[in-house]
Amino acid sequence: MTDDVHGTPGEGRTTQRVTLSRAINLGLRAAMEKEPKVLVMGEDVGALGGVFRVTEGLAKDFGDDRVLDTPLAESGIVGTAVGLALRGYRPVCEMQFDGFVFPAFDQITTQLAKMTHRTRGAASMPVVVRIPFGGGIGAVEHHSESPETYFAHTTGLRVVSPSNPVDAYWMIQQAVESPDPVVFLEPKRHYWDKAELDTAATPYPLHRSRVVRPGTDVTVVAYGPTVPMALRAADVAAGEGRSLEVVDLRSLTPLDLGPVEESVRRTGRLVVAHEAPTFLGLGAEVAARVAETCFFSLEAPVLRVGGLAVPYPVSRLEEEYLPDADRLLDAVDRVLDT
Amino acid sequence: MTSSTHPASTGSSATPSTATVQMLTPDGERLDLDEGRRAELEQAVGAEALAHAAALTADDLLGMYRDMALARRVDTEATALQRQGELGLWASLLGQEAAQVGSARAAAPQDRLFPTYREHAVALVRGVDPAHVLSLFRGVDRGGWDAEATGVSPYTLVIGSQTLHATGYAMGVQRDGAVGTGDPARDTAVLAYFGDGASSQGDVHEAFVFAATYQAPVVFVCQNNQWAISVPAERQARVPIARRAAGFGFPGVRVDGNDVVACYAVVRAAADRARAGEGPTLVEAFTYRMGAHTTSDDPGRYRPSVEVEQWRDRDPLARLEAHLRRHHGVGDDAFAEVAREGDALAARLRRDVLGMREPGHGEMFEHAYAAPHAHVEADRRWYEEYVAGLEHGGAAADGEERA
């Protein structure tokens, strides 16, 4: 870890420059301090602090009873979290990597997502499933997946993804406070991105999207790891005299498309970017909804920029697979040329 | 492997080297009260279990008989209701009354029970209205009884998933400091029910790992009813299921699941251990599903009728009735009274089922989430407008015709 500041802010100072990984750590700390029923559980989350060090120091400060180094069993982690939630606890489960969430898929989609409905609301499921997700770190198989659509498709779950340290700090706390299960997607290749975090600021609502860069020519919708990419593309486009408006979805379910629709009514053009394959991806949903609500404002078809219809490739090829600023700008060219 | 038709009686267990603990014989004799058999039984289940069995009064035993008889009557009525098209499905418990009543009666009021979808007698013992159970199978509700008041979680249909919920709940019990205090009103155990088929599921094994790792206060109650739909137990387990516990580091014991006394005593001792903070136990109740897996399958296609007949001789109700008559002077009147109570319960259940309110279409939108969710609200609004439009449109069309 190469943070400028270690430990929680003190002596009245509320601002510090932190990485995204550290921001989640600070958010978890704040949540655990505020509510004794919050537990952190997962593989290697204790002494090691998680493979990405997101839970570093929590076991030391909060004890083994609240930070559980679990056996290596993803279904077991989520399934026991369901039981702990039934007993009044608020577990935050870590899946070590995106590709390893699938052994827990059954517990997440058939149990965690359904328990509130099954009990007619008598049991809430305040469980967070943290998943380091997405590619770009040169990893081996199963370490670079984008499983968001599987979860966003299941009613009963909420799915969110921060794209920067400030959102990460607040969103993890809001996810812990949610009475519903939240799949929390952490853009792993941005764990080391830094930003100025003011822990005394007012948090932005969890399920609201946000315009992160205003523009006039084309609306670009992104979330998680594609937000920094879209911002880079916007910089490049600006150099070419094109103004991109970038909207960070932040929440995948529920979707907040208000700012997107408002933007599209001004720009008339929309490109959606995500790392998951475009086929049946979030982009398809955004495109369909915007076509429904903004049909007469659209000057060009909505385009999607995403991963390809191939298994996530070997790391030497992942830059070919992943959408990047060039691919996004190519799509921008196409919607502007229409 | 010995075939699943092998008698489950003491000294002739289905597999050599794993005794099947029996206290009440099919003839109605109590082995636990027999001086000649006590040492052997004590070695198998410990003195505590024997003491629990010995402490059962005639009233307790009659109460167990009543629970089993009522559960069987509910089962018969539910099967009939399904055949008459009033239930979409029914999972019969016929033959498993002793395993369920014995184990459920071993639970303390504060204990939490995690059933699968066949624990109708467990539900009955814990005060769940059978009508609530049937509402699930009628398709008007998910079976939403009050889990907090009854201590019985909702049924789960995904095989074995609830064993992890039970283990997690037990881990919560530990964190609440509700184990090992010595206060019988506070110390809490959790019972996780599953079947022989579920014993093949990964979740069950993960539950064993978690329970052992954290020494969670959970009793795994496996009702080995010999058949996972059409697949026999010997195709799931090469060793008795109870023996698997040893590999995870906690005790496992196989009991005669048609012997309500042994089921009660062994689960009671295991639950006491759990409440004392001594960790999990696996109890394999060796029993038999006399009916179909559910009303959707035909057991005649996959199992021989001679096997069913052999198990009929070990009927859990008949042996307790024989014991009560021979050793406790319980006569015809008492059994007739239980039968009358069963008939009255069945009649009431039938009335309740036939009178169940159909769920309003708006109810499907309720409780999908604990907090409002924009997509659910949007679909609810759309649906309400659509339905209202149909109604108004229909009226308008009628009006036009009249005009």
XYZ file of C-alpha atoms in Angstrom:
741
model
C 0.000 0.000 0.000
C 1.306 3.422 -0.861
C -1.295 5.662 0.675
C -0.313 9.098 1.781
C -2.205 8.592 4.985
C -2.563 5.501 7.126
C -5.267 5.215 9.700
C -8.438 7.162 10.112
C -8.366 10.933 9.900
C -7.878 12.606 13.226
C -7.405 15.974 14.919
C -10.318 17.544 13.125
C -8.832 16.857 9.701
C -11.339 15.121 7.469
C -9.564 15.231 4.135
C -6.939 12.807 2.944
C -5.648 11.420 -0.296
C -6.446 7.718 -0.507
C -6.561 4.857 -2.949
C -9.844 3.202 -3.867
C -8.769 0.119 -1.915
C -8.036 2.234 1.149
C -11.303 4.116 0.746
C -13.273 0.860 1.000
C -11.201 -0.090 4.015
C -12.029 3.226 5.678
C -15.671 2.837 4.734
C -15.819 -0.622 6.257
C -14.138 0.689 9.403
C -16.690 3.460 9.704
C -19.539 0.993 9.218
C -18.116 -1.419 11.794
C -17.573 1.327 14.327
C -21.096 2.604 13.877
C -22.855 -0.768 14.046
C -21.552 -3.710 16.098
C -23.640 -6.155 14.075
C -21.534 -5.524 10.959
C -19.248 -8.478 10.223
C -16.604 -8.911 7.552
C -16.146 -12.422 6.220
C -14.293 -14.136 3.428
C -11.163 -15.975 2.427
C -7.965 -14.383 3.740
C -9.721 -11.234 4.924
C -8.192 -11.473 8.402
C -4.440 -11.542 9.003
C -3.617 -11.058 5.326
C -6.134 -8.262 4.890
C -7.539 -9.759 1.690
C -5.622 -10.394 -1.512
C -6.098 -6.723 -2.427
C -5.601 -5.566 1.202
C -9.071 -4.050 1.289
C -9.689 -5.465 4.782
C -6.177 -4.729 6.060
C -6.029 -4.212 9.807
C -9.720 -4.861 10.422
C -9.151 -8.202 12.180
C -6.566 -6.603 14.437
C -8.886 -3.763 15.370
C -12.234 -5.521 15.500
C -11.282 -9.086 16.416
C -11.816 -12.508 14.903
C -15.468 -12.572 15.908
C -16.209 -9.690 13.562
C -13.654 -10.351 10.855
C -13.967 -13.992 9.900
C -11.211 -15.714 7.975
C -13.515 -18.314 6.512
C -12.839 -21.714 5.023
C -12.312 -21.638 1.271
C -15.933 -22.151 0.253
C -17.828 -19.380 -1.501
C -21.270 -20.921 -1.171
C -20.479 -21.440 2.501
C -19.547 -17.798 2.915
C -22.767 -16.459 1.413
C -24.968 -19.237 2.844
C -23.758 -18.653 6.380
C -24.133 -14.908 5.807
C -27.811 -15.542 5.059
C -28.109 -17.332 8.406
C -26.210 -14.600 10.224
C -28.546 -12.022 8.697
C -31.531 -14.034 9.926
C -30.001 -13.725 13.392
C -29.728 -9.930 13.034
C -26.175 -9.531 11.774
C -25.033 -7.513 8.755
C -22.337 -9.531 7.021
C -20.054 -8.106 4.352
C -18.770 -11.049 2.314
C -15.684 -10.863 0.156
C -15.441 -12.977 -2.973
C -11.749 -13.109 -3.671
C -12.151 -12.658 -7.422
C -15.077 -12.216 -9.794
C -14.647 -15.648 -11.375
C -14.990 -17.287 -7.969
C -18.419 -15.898 -7.221
C -20.057 -18.644 -9.241
C -19.817 -21.355 -6.570
C -21.880 -18.913 -4.482
C -24.245 -18.072 -7.324
C -26.981 -20.377 -6.052
C -26.949 -18.941 -2.540
C -26.933 -15.382 -3.915
C -29.717 -15.790 -6.463
C -32.013 -18.415 -4.907
C -31.602 -17.653 -1.201
C -30.118 -14.242 -0.473
C -32.210 -12.548 -3.169
C -35.440 -14.324 -2.272
C -35.551 -14.528 1.509
C -37.312 -11.200 2.048
C -40.012 -12.082 -0.466
C -40.313 -15.634 0.872
C -40.904 -14.366 4.386
C -43.330 -11.637 3.280
C -40.898 -9.045 4.474
C -40.409 -10.516 7.935
C -36.722 -11.143 7.242
C -34.569 -8.506 5.599
C -31.214 -9.540 4.145
C -28.708 -6.777 4.882
C -25.808 -8.645 3.289
C -23.139 -7.141 1.066
C -21.270 -9.342 -1.399
C -18.068 -7.558 -2.385
C -16.564 -8.674 -5.667
C -13.301 -7.355 -7.119
C -14.361 -7.311 -10.772
C -13.229 -6.615 -14.298
C -10.010 -7.040 -16.232
C -6.872 -5.151 -16.989
C -4.502 -6.501 -14.364
C -2.875 -9.218 -16.440
C -4.379 -12.003 -14.393
C -4.908 -15.675 -15.172
C -8.206 -17.401 -15.961
C -11.272 -16.617 -13.767
C -9.643 -13.470 -12.331
C -11.048 -10.889 -14.758
C -14.746 -11.528 -15.194
C -17.662 -9.108 -15.433
C -20.595 -11.007 -13.894
C -22.793 -7.999 -13.184
C -25.657 -8.896 -15.473
C -26.277 -12.250 -13.790
C -26.985 -10.431 -10.558
C -28.695 -7.358 -11.973
C -31.141 -9.738 -13.655
C -32.284 -11.215 -10.334
C -34.990 -9.255 -8.559
C -34.179 -9.068 -4.879
C -30.587 -8.000 -5.381
C -29.130 -4.541 -5.678
C -25.977 -4.134 -7.729
C -23.682 -1.139 -7.514
C -20.182 -0.251 -8.634
C -18.089 2.724 -7.562
C -15.640 4.130 -10.068
C -13.500 6.273 -7.779
C -12.228 6.351 -4.163
C -14.719 8.940 -2.947
C -17.733 6.978 -4.167
C -16.158 3.771 -2.904
C -15.879 5.165 0.630
C -19.509 6.253 0.807
C -21.093 3.540 -1.287
C -19.696 0.694 0.801
C -21.202 2.289 3.906
C -24.535 2.806 2.166
C -24.449 -0.794 0.957
C -23.868 -2.005 4.518
C -26.779 0.118 5.718
C -29.111 -1.203 3.020
C -31.757 -3.604 4.334
C -31.461 -5.436 1.004
C -28.620 -7.568 -0.326
C -26.126 -5.555 -2.341
C -23.649 -6.967 -4.837
C -20.778 -4.512 -4.595
C -18.536 -4.548 -7.650
C -15.074 -3.121 -7.087
C -13.147 -2.187 -10.236
C -10.006 -4.049 -9.278
C -7.670 -2.388 -11.733
C -8.481 0.930 -10.123
C -7.820 -0.190 -6.539
C -4.707 1.953 -6.569
C -6.227 5.086 -8.106
C -6.045 7.989 -5.683
C -8.373 10.830 -4.879
C -8.965 13.420 -2.199
C -11.514 12.048 0.271
C -13.427 14.288 2.660
C -14.971 12.022 5.290
C -17.109 14.908 6.555
C -18.757 15.512 3.197
C -22.385 14.687 2.466
C -22.634 11.377 0.609
C -24.325 11.129 -2.766
C -27.334 8.759 -2.783
C -26.388 5.127 -3.427
C -28.756 4.479 -6.292
C -28.295 7.676 -8.268
C -26.284 8.023 -11.412
C -24.228 11.121 -11.876
C -22.849 13.292 -14.663
C -19.118 13.181 -13.964
C -18.131 15.320 -16.960
C -20.468 17.707 -18.689
C -20.473 17.893 -22.485
C -22.675 18.752 -25.405
C -22.074 16.458 -28.390
C -22.383 12.845 -27.263
C -23.582 11.213 -24.027
C -21.328 8.414 -22.791
C -22.693 6.054 -20.136
C -20.212 4.001 -18.115
C -19.807 2.386 -14.698
C -16.973 0.995 -12.630
C -13.779 0.495 -14.628
C -15.104 2.071 -17.820
C -15.678 5.442 -16.153
C -11.973 6.365 -15.957
C -11.642 5.091 -19.538
C -14.548 7.257 -20.680
C -13.034 10.284 -18.965
C -9.745 9.684 -20.792
C -11.635 9.383 -24.061
C -13.425 12.627 -23.298
C -10.064 14.344 -22.826
C -8.871 13.077 -26.185
C -12.151 14.033 -27.848
C -11.916 17.522 -26.394
C -8.558 17.900 -28.117
C -10.371 17.125 -31.345
C -13.084 19.649 -30.659
C -15.724 17.148 -29.554
C -17.511 17.482 -26.267
C -18.464 14.244 -24.482
C -20.791 14.180 -21.505
C -19.916 11.239 -19.250
C -22.521 9.717 -16.926
C -21.389 7.292 -14.231
C -24.288 4.908 -13.605
C -22.953 3.873 -10.154
C -26.065 1.722 -9.568
C -26.927 -1.086 -11.998
C -30.102 -2.105 -10.188
C -32.034 -0.007 -9.668
C -30.934 1.949 -12.693
C -31.231 5.710 -12.506
C -31.522 6.812 -16.111
C -32.926 10.265 -15.387
C -29.609 12.065 -15.919
C -28.913 9.894 -18.978
C -32.231 10.776 -20.584
C -31.799 14.429 -19.775
C -28.352 14.323 -21.325
C -29.504 12.466 -24.442
C -32.261 15.009 -24.992
C -29.507 17.615 -25.226
C -26.849 15.684 -27.134
C -29.079 13.439 -29.262
C -26.396 10.765 -29.184
C -25.548 7.943 -26.802
C -22.716 5.438 -26.411
C -22.731 2.914 -23.550
C -19.462 1.351 -22.398
C -18.840 -1.679 -20.207
C -16.290 -4.472 -20.016
C -18.850 -7.277 -20.056
C -19.768 -8.661 -23.476
C -22.210 -6.392 -25.287
C -24.672 -9.242 -25.913
C -27.375 -8.909 -23.230
C -25.130 -6.605 -21.250
C -26.206 -3.530 -19.261
C -25.753 -1.516 -22.451
C -28.636 -3.387 -24.051
C -30.917 -2.371 -21.211
C -29.790 1.256 -21.309
C -30.167 1.394 -25.091
C -33.648 -0.103 -24.981
C -34.858 2.203 -22.261
C -33.409 5.306 -23.866
C -34.914 4.322 -27.213
C -38.261 4.112 -25.444
C -38.050 7.441 -23.653
C -35.878 9.575 -25.953
C -36.748 8.255 -29.398
C -37.510 11.631 -30.884
C -34.372 13.201 -29.428
C -32.001 10.620 -30.842
C -30.018 11.732 -33.876
C -28.255 8.371 -34.217
C -28.689 4.778 -33.100
C -27.452 4.036 -29.577
C -24.109 2.236 -29.769
C -22.520 -0.099 -27.278
C -18.845 -0.563 -26.603
C -17.991 -3.657 -24.622
C -16.213 -6.951 -24.335
C -16.333 -9.466 -27.128
C -18.301 -12.687 -27.441
C -15.343 -14.819 -26.424
C -14.293 -16.344 -23.125
C -12.238 -13.774 -21.281
C -8.942 -14.140 -23.129
C -5.441 -14.849 -21.881
C -3.858 -11.803 -20.340
C -1.622 -11.131 -23.348
C -4.770 -10.549 -25.347
C -6.963 -8.797 -22.815
C -6.194 -5.354 -24.197
C -7.654 -6.588 -27.475
C -10.749 -7.762 -25.648
C -11.377 -4.831 -23.357
C -13.034 -1.687 -24.634
C -10.585 1.196 -24.475
C -10.643 4.897 -25.248
C -9.925 4.231 -28.934
C -12.892 1.874 -29.280
C -15.090 4.327 -27.445
C -13.933 7.187 -29.674
C -14.594 5.062 -32.721
C -18.167 4.644 -31.554
C -18.359 8.376 -30.882
C -17.241 8.998 -34.459
C -19.930 6.671 -35.743
C -22.787 8.288 -33.811
C -21.568 11.719 -34.870
C -21.256 10.707 -38.513
C -24.787 9.329 -38.615
C -23.139 -51.883 0.422
C -26.001 -53.604 2.083
C -29.225 -52.895 0.358
C -31.528 -50.270 1.722
C -34.051 -52.965 2.513
C -31.959 -54.240 5.366
C -33.736 -54.009 8.710
C -32.762 -51.024 10.803
C -32.635 -52.690 14.173
C -30.008 -52.885 16.839
C -27.347 -55.422 16.146
C -28.237 -55.689 12.496
C -27.489 -52.259 11.120
C -27.595 -51.625 7.403
C -23.844 -51.507 7.208
C -21.449 -53.362 9.456
C -19.519 -51.215 11.919
C -22.169 -48.520 12.233
C -24.750 -49.536 14.760
C -28.199 -48.103 14.307
C -29.262 -46.979 17.721
C -32.656 -48.226 18.719
C -34.501 -47.790 22.007
C -38.040 -48.741 21.069
C -38.343 -51.973 19.100
C -40.954 -52.601 16.426
C -42.645 -54.820 19.019
C -42.949 -51.941 21.450
C -40.195 -52.952 23.871
C -37.814 -50.398 25.411
C -34.204 -51.482 24.990
C -32.868 -48.465 26.879
C -34.640 -49.692 30.004
C -33.263 -53.212 29.582
C -30.305 -53.773 31.922
C -28.751 -56.178 29.463
C -28.731 -53.619 26.642
C -27.914 -50.428 28.517
C -24.142 -50.730 28.423
C -24.112 -51.244 24.686
C -26.476 -48.315 24.133
C -24.585 -46.073 26.499
C -21.420 -46.715 24.565
C -23.180 -45.722 21.367
C -25.020 -42.595 22.477
C -23.714 -41.660 25.927
C -25.375 -41.600 29.301
C -27.099 -38.269 28.638
C -29.184 -39.623 25.808
C -30.199 -42.601 27.893
C -31.172 -40.315 30.737
C -33.327 -38.226 28.392
C -35.079 -41.356 27.181
C -35.573 -42.673 30.691
C -37.084 -39.361 31.799
C -39.922 -39.614 29.284
C -43.221 -40.042 31.096
C -46.297 -41.819 29.817
C -47.773 -38.400 29.080
C -44.694 -37.436 27.072
C -44.942 -40.612 25.075
C -48.644 -40.184 24.473
C -47.920 -36.628 23.402
C -45.378 -37.921 20.893
C -47.927 -40.420 19.629
C -50.463 -37.633 19.246
C -48.012 -35.455 17.294
C -47.153 -38.311 14.975
C -50.775 -39.284 14.456
C -51.872 -35.723 13.753
C -48.977 -35.231 11.323
C -49.944 -38.434 9.533
C -53.554 -37.292 9.354
C -52.479 -33.926 7.933
C -50.389 -35.798 5.395
C -53.290 -38.026 4.355
C -55.576 -35.038 3.967
C -52.988 -33.058 2.006
C -52.418 -35.995 -0.326
C -56.161 -36.205 -0.902
C -56.387 -32.471 -1.505
C -53.617 -32.710 -4.065
C -55.360 -35.586 -5.829
C -58.513 -33.485 -5.955
C -56.622 -30.650 -7.596
C -56.644 -28.379 -4.571
C -52.861 -28.430 -4.080
C -50.313 -28.111 -6.851
C -47.963 -30.535 -5.164
C -47.484 -32.370 -1.902
C -44.356 -33.852 -0.363
C -45.538 -36.661 1.872
C -43.919 -37.336 5.232
C -45.503 -40.782 5.607
C -43.091 -43.021 7.498
C -40.906 -40.204 8.799
C -43.125 -39.121 11.703
C -40.823 -40.440 14.434
C -37.661 -38.814 13.092
C -39.440 -35.475 12.853
C -41.446 -35.535 16.061
C -38.601 -36.960 18.121
C -36.100 -34.382 16.901
C -38.477 -31.422 17.069
C -39.541 -32.308 20.593
C -35.866 -32.332 21.556
C -35.599 -28.645 20.699
C -35.931 -25.941 23.351
C -38.376 -23.075 22.742
C -35.563 -20.677 21.851
C -33.929 -23.094 19.402
C -34.179 -22.377 15.683
C -35.112 -25.089 13.199
C -34.262 -24.972 9.489
C -36.454 -27.423 7.587
C -36.412 -28.595 4.020
C -39.841 -29.057 2.382
C -40.971 -32.274 4.055
C -40.806 -31.378 7.751
C -44.544 -31.091 8.259
C -44.412 -32.863 11.606
C -41.618 -30.579 12.772
C -43.787 -27.622 11.850
C -46.762 -29.130 13.669
C -44.778 -29.786 16.863
C -43.562 -26.189 16.849
C -47.040 -24.733 16.494
C -47.019 -23.872 12.808
C -50.587 -24.065 11.534
C -50.650 -26.843 8.905
C -52.786 -24.538 6.779
C -49.752 -22.270 6.469
C -47.749 -25.234 5.261
C -50.410 -26.123 2.720
C -50.656 -22.547 1.481
C -47.210 -23.038 -0.034
C -48.342 -26.150 -1.891
C -51.592 -24.505 -2.967
C -49.612 -21.693 -4.528
C -51.238 -18.827 -2.670
C -48.278 -18.039 -0.443
C -44.683 -19.024 0.137
C -45.701 -20.576 3.436
C -45.078 -17.411 5.388
C -45.625 -18.524 8.946
C -44.051 -16.538 11.749
C -40.514 -17.890 11.948
C -39.707 -15.883 15.055
C -42.718 -17.091 17.014
C -42.425 -20.729 15.987
C -38.662 -20.965 15.633
C -39.176 -22.671 12.283
C -37.648 -21.033 9.216
C -39.505 -21.163 5.907
C -39.192 -24.290 3.798
C -36.423 -24.212 1.221
C -36.742 -26.079 -2.039
C -33.118 -25.902 -3.158
C -31.673 -29.086 -1.691
C -29.324 -28.525 1.228
C -29.118 -24.738 1.043
C -30.706 -24.350 4.470
C -27.904 -26.256 6.196
C -25.688 -23.245 5.558
C -28.350 -20.849 6.795
C -28.616 -22.927 9.945
C -24.866 -22.881 10.425
C -24.689 -19.133 9.878
C -27.559 -18.599 12.289
C -25.696 -20.744 14.818
C -22.609 -18.599 14.309
C -24.806 -15.613 15.135
C -26.026 -17.396 18.261
C -22.391 -17.749 19.327
C -21.754 -14.063 18.757
C -24.793 -13.240 20.846
C -23.225 -15.163 23.714
C -26.161 -17.559 23.757
C -24.149 -20.742 24.142
C -22.377 -22.183 27.136
C -23.861 -19.822 29.700
C -25.517 -22.626 31.643
C -28.838 -20.794 31.470
C -31.316 -23.277 29.967
C -33.587 -20.442 28.839
C -30.770 -18.674 27.022
C -28.454 -21.282 25.542
C -29.580 -21.946 22.005
C -29.149 -24.750 19.507
C -29.984 -24.808 15.821
C -31.388 -27.831 14.005
C -30.634 -28.248 10.306
C -32.844 -30.766 8.538
C -31.886 -32.413 5.264
C -32.203 -35.727 3.479
C -29.952 -38.450 2.143
C -30.117 -36.869 -1.304
C -28.951 -33.535 0.077
C -25.974 -35.265 1.644
C -24.468 -35.255 -1.858
C -24.771 -31.491 -2.160
C -21.758 -29.250 -1.779
C -23.651 -26.896 0.498
C -24.134 -29.632 3.076
C -20.425 -30.371 3.099
C -19.614 -26.672 3.331
C -22.031 -26.433 6.229
C -20.169 -29.282 7.940
C -16.862 -27.478 7.377
C -18.127 -24.154 8.706
C -19.881 -25.752 11.674
C -16.784 -27.702 12.627
C -14.429 -24.777 12.069
C -16.400 -22.441 14.299
C -17.805 -25.150 16.615
C -21.215 -23.732 15.838
C -24.142 -24.914 17.986
C -25.893 -26.818 15.227
C -27.373 -30.297 15.076
C -27.526 -31.708 11.571
C -30.574 -33.946 11.372
C -30.359 -36.090 8.268
C -33.495 -38.068 7.601
C -32.127 -40.845 5.479
C -35.384 -41.987 3.933
C -33.474 -44.206 1.492
C -34.543 -42.539 -1.715
C -33.610 -39.249 -3.396
C -36.621 -39.326 -5.696
C -35.633 -42.457 -7.644
C -31.979 -42.722 -6.626
C -31.272 -45.046 -3.705
C -29.133 -43.998 -0.760
C -26.401 -46.454 -1.648
C -25.830 -44.534 -4.854
C -25.172 -41.423 -2.787
C -23.056 -42.728 0.043
C -20.539 -45.564 0.172
C -20.410 -45.368 3.946
C -23.243 -44.610 6.332
C -23.958 -40.883 6.231
C -23.428 -40.618 9.989
C -19.835 -41.707 9.542
C -19.086 -38.685 7.393
C -19.132 -36.501 10.507
C -15.875 -38.065 11.699
C -14.096 -36.704 8.669
C -15.212 -33.207 9.568
C -14.266 -33.600 13.202
C -17.543 -33.904 15.044
C -19.652 -36.794 16.296
C -22.052 -38.641 14.070
C -24.632 -41.131 15.171
C -27.148 -43.223 13.290
C -30.446 -43.794 14.996
C -33.457 -45.821 14.042
C -35.509 -43.059 12.495
C -38.742 -44.958 13.081
C -38.062 -44.995 16.809
C -39.332 -41.761 18.285
C -37.686 -42.417 21.647
C -34.210 -42.835 20.174
C -34.672 -39.854 17.854
C -35.757 -37.686 20.746
C -33.022 -38.851 23.116
C -30.138 -38.625 20.668
C -31.116 -35.244 19.245
C -31.790 -33.934 22.745
C -28.288 -34.952 23.826
C -26.791 -33.429 20.668
C -28.732 -30.189 21.162
C -27.571 -30.063 24.779
C -23.985 -30.406 23.564
C -24.533 -27.607 21.087
C -26.077 -25.338 23.722
C -23.175 -26.041 26.036
C -20.784 -24.788 23.360
C -19.407 -28.192 22.484
C -20.110 -27.873 18.779
C -22.037 -29.690 16.081
C -23.355 -33.224 15.808
C -24.680 -35.156 12.854
C -27.650 -37.371 13.577
C -28.644 -39.693 10.774
C -32.186 -40.887 11.310
C -32.397 -44.120 9.364
C -35.964 -44.170 8.156
C -38.083 -44.708 5.112
C -40.285 -42.621 2.894
C -43.368 -44.806 2.554
C -44.939 -42.696 -0.169
C -43.710 -40.938 -3.259
C -41.046 -38.228 -3.183
C -43.850 -35.878 -4.082
C -47.224 -36.362 -5.674
C -45.462 -35.860 -9.010
C -43.552 -39.145 -9.018
C -44.525 -42.783 -9.053
C -42.351 -44.875 -6.724
C -43.714 -48.037 -8.301
C -41.419 -47.319 -11.243
C -38.213 -47.344 -9.235
C -38.547 -49.372 -6.042
C -39.832 -52.851 -5.246
C -43.045 -53.166 -3.300
C -41.468 -55.861 -1.093
C -39.193 -53.174 0.315
C -42.158 -50.988 1.210
C -43.841 -53.955 2.901
C -40.739 -54.679 4.977
C -40.687 -51.122 6.226
C -44.393 -51.218 6.963
C -43.522 -53.690 9.723
C -41.413 -50.986 11.359
C -44.125 -48.360 11.394
C -43.239 -45.641 13.897
C -46.781 -45.147 15.156
C -47.590 -48.829 15.552
C -44.599 -49.513 17.742
C -45.278 -46.584 20.049
C -48.910 -47.594 20.268
C -47.876 -51.142 21.208
C -45.527 -49.761 23.858
C -48.143 -47.446 25.314
C -50.728 -50.199 25.466
C -48.445 -52.836 26.943
C -46.338 -50.803 29.363
C -48.355 -47.716 30.218
C -51.892 -49.023 30.251
C -53.068 -46.669 27.545
C -56.301 -48.030 26.161
C -58.597 -47.729 23.174
C -60.230 -44.550 24.400
C -57.022 -42.548 24.294
C -56.198 -43.680 20.774
C -59.757 -43.065 19.647
C -59.530 -39.572 21.073
C -56.345 -38.876 19.102
C -58.028 -40.221 15.981
C -61.019 -37.950 16.540
C -58.719 -34.992 17.041
C -56.965 -35.901 13.791
C -60.206 -36.068 11.875
C -61.288 -32.712 13.249
C -57.927 -31.188 12.324
C -58.176 -32.640 8.817
C -61.696 -31.300 8.379
C -60.650 -27.874 9.547
C -57.603 -27.997 7.282
C -59.757 -28.897 4.286
C -62.093 -25.997 5.037
C -59.154 -23.638 5.420
C -57.521 -24.745 2.197
C -60.722 -24.498 0.170
C -61.384 -21.099 1.684
C -57.928 -19.697 1.128
C -57.971 -16.246 -0.345
C -56.456 -16.001 -3.792
C -53.517 -13.606 -3.717
C -54.204 -10.268 -5.346
C -52.031 -9.576 -8.356
C -50.570 -6.587 -6.590
C -49.091 -8.872 -3.943
C -46.430 -10.205 -6.257
C -44.818 -6.792 -6.148
C -44.659 -6.761 -2.370
C -41.547 -7.536 -0.345
C -39.316 -8.160 -3.341
C -37.083 -5.756 -1.466
C -37.115 -4.420 2.059
C -36.721 -0.864 0.750
C -38.426 0.635 -2.330
C -36.854 -0.311 -5.635
C -37.445 1.755 -8.760
C -37.829 -1.171 -11.170
C -40.415 -2.929 -9.014
C -42.330 0.297 -8.543
C -42.236 1.036 -12.269
C -43.501 -2.421 -13.178
C -46.175 -2.201 -10.506
C -47.400 1.134 -11.881
C -47.354 -0.170 -15.427
C -49.258 -3.306 -14.450
C -51.894 -1.434 -12.488
C -52.472 0.945 -15.367
C -52.596 -1.945 -17.815
C -55.170 -3.802 -15.730
C -57.201 -0.642 -15.203
C -57.046 -0.007 -18.943
C -58.363 -3.469 -19.671
C -61.273 -2.933 -17.310
C -62.127 0.499 -18.661
C -61.494 -0.566 -22.237
C -63.812 -3.530 -21.796
C -66.548 -1.315 -20.364
C -66.100 1.197 -23.170
C -66.322 -1.495 -25.792
C -69.514 -2.777 -24.209
C -70.848 0.755 -24.198
C -70.061 1.208 -27.867
C -71.848 -1.983 -28.694
C -74.873 -0.854 -26.773
C -74.750 2.490 -28.530
